[in-house]
Amino acid sequence: MRYFKVGQDKSSGYTGCVEGNHKWSLPGIRRCPACNSTWSSGSLFYPSVDLSSVTSLGDFEEPRAEPIEEYERLRELARPLLPPGAMVKPGAEFGPLIGKAHGSFGSLVVPSPWLLLAQREALEKLQAEGLKGLKGCRTQLRFRQRNAPDLLELELLPVGRLHPGCLPPNREPPCPRCSRRGLTRPDDMLLDVSSLPNHLDLFRLEDFPTTMVCTDRFAEACRRLGLDGVAFQPLPDA
């Protein structure tokens, strides 16, 4: 099996622009008592999760940083509603993508390096190919044009890691209290093949969730079906 990093195809000529946020989010952590870091992941999205039944719902509506105890309280309220395999970190976002959009769009859309949207027809074609784990979720995007596309957000679960061989040898362990790792993603990535899933053809890395990864099955299906808007960068594994 070969793997690819999924990104925007900057040569496609599409002018589409998407600006928005998800309906709810966990707060970031302010001054962890163990490492003194203030941080938020900002790249874990679960658009299928509906928090409307959760108590203290208003506490999920404003992005901010909170003491770790408040983050942990809210995390435990959201945890039972998460899909199997979900990972929770400070700043994780839930519910539909809400905002505005305009311009022309390809079959697949990468508004940011860690967010992937698809036109409904394109997603249905991919699902018909038997690809594993493709879940499209409705967005709430307002368009400034007629004949607006029906864009769905693909929910990417965090699975798989980079091989230790491409990471700094003297890296510090994660914070024992907030789990912050403080690592910068290396330019030359090497996947840890033993950590990669066999039940998903599209996912994001667990240790660097800003990185969206697909199998050669997904990349080949896009090429064969003529689905555009994305570029595939080969990722070696070991």
Short mmCIF file of C-alpha atoms in Angstrom, two decimals:
data_model
loop_
_atom_site.label_atom_id
_atom_site.label_comp_id
_atom_site.label_asym_id
_atom_site.label_seq_id
_atom_site.Cartn_x
_atom_site.Cartn_y
_atom_site.Cartn_z
CA MET A 1 0.00 0.00 0.00
CA ARG A 2 1.22 3.49 -0.87
CA TYR A 3 0.20 6.67 0.92
CA PHE A 4 -0.09 10.32 -0.08
CA LYS A 5 -0.37 13.66 1.65
CA VAL A 6 -3.56 15.40 0.49
CA GLY A 7 -3.30 19.10 -0.30
CA GLN A 8 -4.68 21.84 -2.50
CA ASP A 9 -3.95 21.69 -6.22
CA LYS A 10 -2.73 25.26 -6.69
CA SER A 11 -2.51 24.81 -10.44
CA SER A 12 -6.21 23.99 -10.85
CA GLY A 13 -7.28 27.58 -11.49
CA TYR A 14 -10.28 27.48 -9.16
CA THR A 15 -11.05 30.72 -7.31
CA GLY A 16 -13.12 29.27 -4.46
CA CYS A 17 -12.75 30.78 -0.99
CA VAL A 18 -14.27 29.39 2.21
CA GLU A 19 -14.29 31.30 5.50
CA GLY A 20 -15.90 29.72 8.52
CA ASN A 21 -15.71 27.89 11.83
CA HIS A 22 -17.45 24.91 13.31
CA LYS A 23 -20.48 25.47 15.50
CA TRP A 24 -18.88 24.36 18.76
CA SER A 25 -15.38 23.86 20.12
CA LEU A 26 -13.45 22.91 23.21
CA PRO A 27 -11.37 25.68 24.73
CA GLY A 28 -7.61 25.72 24.52
CA ILE A 29 -5.51 25.33 27.66
CA ARG A 30 -4.20 28.42 29.41
CA ARG A 31 -0.91 27.99 31.29
CA CYS A 32 -0.76 24.27 31.94
CA PRO A 33 0.32 23.82 35.59
CA ALA A 34 2.99 21.30 34.53
CA CYS A 35 4.60 22.91 31.46
CA ASN A 36 3.19 26.47 31.62
CA SER A 37 2.08 26.26 27.96
CA THR A 38 -0.97 27.96 26.51
CA TRP A 39 -2.04 26.03 23.45
CA SER A 40 -4.76 24.64 21.21
CA SER A 41 -4.58 22.05 18.44
CA GLY A 42 -6.83 23.84 15.93
CA SER A 43 -6.93 20.92 13.49
CA LEU A 44 -9.28 18.28 14.94
CA PHE A 45 -12.75 18.57 13.42
CA TYR A 46 -15.74 16.32 14.09
CA PRO A 47 -18.57 17.78 11.99
CA SER A 48 -20.84 14.78 12.65
CA VAL A 49 -20.96 15.51 16.40
CA ASP A 50 -24.10 17.25 17.67
CA LEU A 51 -23.57 18.83 21.09
CA SER A 52 -27.03 20.38 21.34
CA SER A 53 -28.03 17.95 24.12
CA VAL A 54 -25.01 18.76 26.29
CA THR A 55 -25.38 20.76 29.47
CA SER A 56 -23.36 24.00 29.60
CA LEU A 57 -23.74 24.25 25.81
CA GLY A 58 -22.87 27.93 25.88
CA ASP A 59 -19.40 27.02 27.14
CA PHE A 60 -18.67 25.41 23.75
CA GLU A 61 -19.64 28.41 21.64
CA GLU A 62 -16.76 30.87 22.11
CA PRO A 63 -13.17 29.93 21.16
CA ARG A 64 -10.85 30.81 24.06
CA ALA A 65 -8.25 29.43 26.44
CA GLU A 66 -9.22 28.18 29.91
CA PRO A 67 -7.46 26.60 32.91
CA ILE A 68 -6.91 22.89 32.30
CA GLU A 69 -9.56 21.87 34.84
CA GLU A 70 -12.26 23.68 32.83
CA TYR A 71 -11.02 22.16 29.59
CA GLU A 72 -11.16 18.67 31.15
CA ARG A 73 -14.70 19.26 32.44
CA LEU A 74 -15.96 20.22 29.00
CA ARG A 75 -13.98 17.45 27.31
CA GLU A 76 -15.76 14.82 29.40
CA LEU A 77 -19.16 16.30 28.50
CA ALA A 78 -18.37 15.97 24.80
CA ARG A 79 -16.53 12.63 24.88
CA PRO A 80 -19.61 10.30 24.88
CA LEU A 81 -20.84 11.88 21.63
CA LEU A 82 -17.64 11.43 19.65
CA PRO A 83 -17.35 8.87 16.82
CA PRO A 84 -15.32 5.69 17.45
CA GLY A 85 -11.63 6.39 17.01
CA ALA A 86 -11.89 10.11 17.75
CA MET A 87 -9.08 11.81 19.62
CA VAL A 88 -9.76 14.85 21.78
CA LYS A 89 -7.36 17.74 22.26
CA PRO A 90 -7.73 21.37 23.33
CA GLY A 91 -9.44 23.35 20.59
CA ALA A 92 -11.19 20.36 18.96
CA GLU A 93 -14.21 21.53 16.95
CA PHE A 94 -17.65 19.97 16.52
CA GLY A 95 -20.76 20.38 14.43
CA PRO A 96 -21.27 21.88 10.97
CA LEU A 97 -18.86 24.29 9.32
CA ILE A 98 -20.61 27.68 9.37
CA GLY A 99 -19.52 30.66 7.32
CA LYS A 100 -19.42 32.07 3.82
CA ALA A 101 -17.97 31.01 0.50
CA HIS A 102 -17.64 32.31 -3.03
CA GLY A 103 -15.90 31.57 -6.31
CA SER A 104 -15.46 28.42 -8.37
CA PHE A 105 -14.73 25.05 -6.80
CA GLY A 106 -13.31 21.75 -7.92
CA SER A 107 -14.70 18.33 -7.10
CA LEU A 108 -12.63 18.35 -3.89
CA VAL A 109 -11.79 21.50 -1.94
CA VAL A 110 -8.96 22.20 0.52
CA PRO A 111 -9.76 25.57 2.18
CA SER A 112 -6.85 25.05 4.60
CA PRO A 113 -4.12 22.39 4.75
CA TRP A 114 -6.09 20.46 7.41
CA LEU A 115 -9.67 20.72 6.08
CA LEU A 116 -11.18 18.77 3.17
CA LEU A 117 -14.54 19.39 1.51
CA ALA A 118 -16.17 17.60 -1.40
CA GLN A 119 -19.01 18.35 -3.77
CA ARG A 120 -21.83 15.92 -3.05
CA GLU A 121 -21.69 14.25 -6.46
CA ALA A 122 -17.94 13.71 -6.14
CA LEU A 123 -18.28 12.13 -2.70
CA GLU A 124 -21.04 9.82 -3.91
CA LYS A 125 -18.81 8.65 -6.76
CA LEU A 126 -15.97 7.89 -4.34
CA GLN A 127 -18.26 6.03 -1.97
CA ALA A 128 -19.55 3.97 -4.89
CA GLU A 129 -15.96 2.84 -5.48
CA GLY A 130 -16.03 1.04 -2.11
CA LEU A 131 -13.45 3.28 -0.45
CA LYS A 132 -13.34 2.85 3.30
CA GLY A 133 -14.39 5.34 5.95
CA LEU A 134 -15.61 8.25 3.81
CA LYS A 135 -18.11 10.27 5.84
CA GLY A 136 -19.51 13.50 4.42
CA CYS A 137 -21.21 16.01 6.73
CA ARG A 138 -23.42 18.93 5.79
CA THR A 139 -21.98 22.42 5.96
CA GLN A 140 -23.79 25.71 6.59
CA LEU A 141 -21.97 27.92 4.11
CA ARG A 142 -23.58 31.02 2.60
CA PHE A 143 -22.70 31.61 -1.05
CA ARG A 144 -22.71 34.93 -2.88
CA GLN A 145 -23.69 33.33 -6.18
CA ARG A 146 -26.36 31.40 -7.97
CA ASN A 147 -25.96 27.70 -8.62
CA ALA A 148 -23.92 27.32 -5.47
CA PRO A 149 -22.20 23.95 -4.99
CA ASP A 150 -23.38 21.54 -2.31
CA LEU A 151 -20.18 21.20 -0.29
CA LEU A 152 -19.85 18.49 2.35
CA GLU A 153 -17.07 18.28 4.91
CA LEU A 154 -15.19 14.99 5.10
CA GLU A 155 -14.68 13.84 8.67
CA LEU A 156 -11.10 12.62 8.99
CA LEU A 157 -10.23 10.54 12.04
CA PRO A 158 -6.73 10.84 13.54
CA VAL A 159 -4.89 7.56 12.97
CA GLY A 160 -1.28 6.73 12.19
CA ARG A 161 1.99 8.40 13.13
CA LEU A 162 5.29 9.50 11.71
CA HIS A 163 8.21 7.13 12.07
CA PRO A 164 10.53 8.10 14.97
CA GLY A 165 13.42 8.11 12.52
CA CYS A 166 12.27 11.39 10.96
CA LEU A 167 11.82 13.15 14.31
CA PRO A 168 14.50 14.91 16.39
CA PRO A 169 16.42 12.31 18.42
CA ASN A 170 16.60 14.54 21.51
CA ARG A 171 12.88 15.40 21.59
CA GLU A 172 11.27 15.80 24.99
CA PRO A 173 8.40 13.51 26.06
CA PRO A 174 4.83 14.87 26.05
CA CYS A 175 3.75 16.94 29.03
CA PRO A 176 2.39 14.50 31.66
CA ARG A 177 -0.50 16.88 32.48
CA CYS A 178 -1.75 18.34 29.19
CA SER A 179 -0.03 15.94 26.70
CA ARG A 180 1.45 18.78 24.65
CA ARG A 181 4.38 17.53 22.56
CA GLY A 182 5.78 20.79 21.19
CA LEU A 183 7.18 19.22 18.01
CA THR A 184 7.35 20.84 14.58
CA ARG A 185 6.39 18.56 11.71
CA PRO A 186 9.51 17.62 9.73
CA ASP A 187 9.76 18.60 6.08
CA ASP A 188 10.78 15.07 5.12
CA MET A 189 8.03 12.92 6.56
CA LEU A 190 8.31 9.15 6.95
CA LEU A 191 5.21 7.22 7.97
CA ASP A 192 5.34 4.52 10.63
CA VAL A 193 3.77 1.68 8.64
CA SER A 194 2.92 -0.31 11.79
CA SER A 195 0.61 2.51 12.95
CA LEU A 196 -1.34 3.01 9.72
CA PRO A 197 -4.98 1.90 9.52
CA ASN A 198 -6.33 -0.81 7.22
CA HIS A 199 -9.95 0.31 7.67
CA LEU A 200 -9.61 3.87 6.32
CA ASP A 201 -8.63 5.22 2.91
CA LEU A 202 -8.59 8.81 4.16
CA PHE A 203 -7.46 10.05 7.58
CA ARG A 204 -5.27 12.57 9.40
CA LEU A 205 -2.17 11.72 11.39
CA GLU A 206 -2.60 11.22 15.13
CA ASP A 207 0.65 12.94 16.08
CA PHE A 208 0.45 15.71 13.45
CA PRO A 209 -3.31 16.12 12.77
CA THR A 210 -2.75 19.02 10.37
CA THR A 211 -1.54 16.36 7.90
CA MET A 212 -4.26 14.73 5.77
CA VAL A 213 -3.30 11.33 4.33
CA CYS A 214 -4.92 9.01 1.81
CA THR A 215 -4.18 5.58 0.37
CA ASP A 216 -3.30 4.92 -3.25
CA ARG A 217 -6.83 3.52 -3.61
CA PHE A 218 -8.26 6.96 -2.86
CA ALA A 219 -5.76 8.80 -5.07
CA GLU A 220 -6.28 6.40 -7.97
CA ALA A 221 -10.07 6.64 -7.70
CA CYS A 222 -9.86 10.43 -7.88
CA ARG A 223 -7.67 10.25 -10.98
CA ARG A 224 -9.84 7.63 -12.68
CA LEU A 225 -13.06 9.54 -11.96
CA GLY A 226 -11.58 12.87 -13.02
CA LEU A 227 -12.09 14.47 -9.61
CA ASP A 228 -9.97 17.59 -9.33
CA GLY A 229 -9.05 20.28 -6.82
CA VAL A 230 -6.51 18.31 -4.80
CA ALA A 231 -2.89 17.26 -5.21
CA PHE A 232 -1.28 14.06 -3.90
CA GLN A 233 2.27 14.09 -2.54
CA PRO A 234 3.79 10.60 -2.05
CA LEU A 235 4.73 9.76 1.54
CA PRO A 236 7.36 7.06 2.14
CA ASP A 237 6.89 4.60 4.99
CA ALA A 238 9.09 2.36 7.08
#
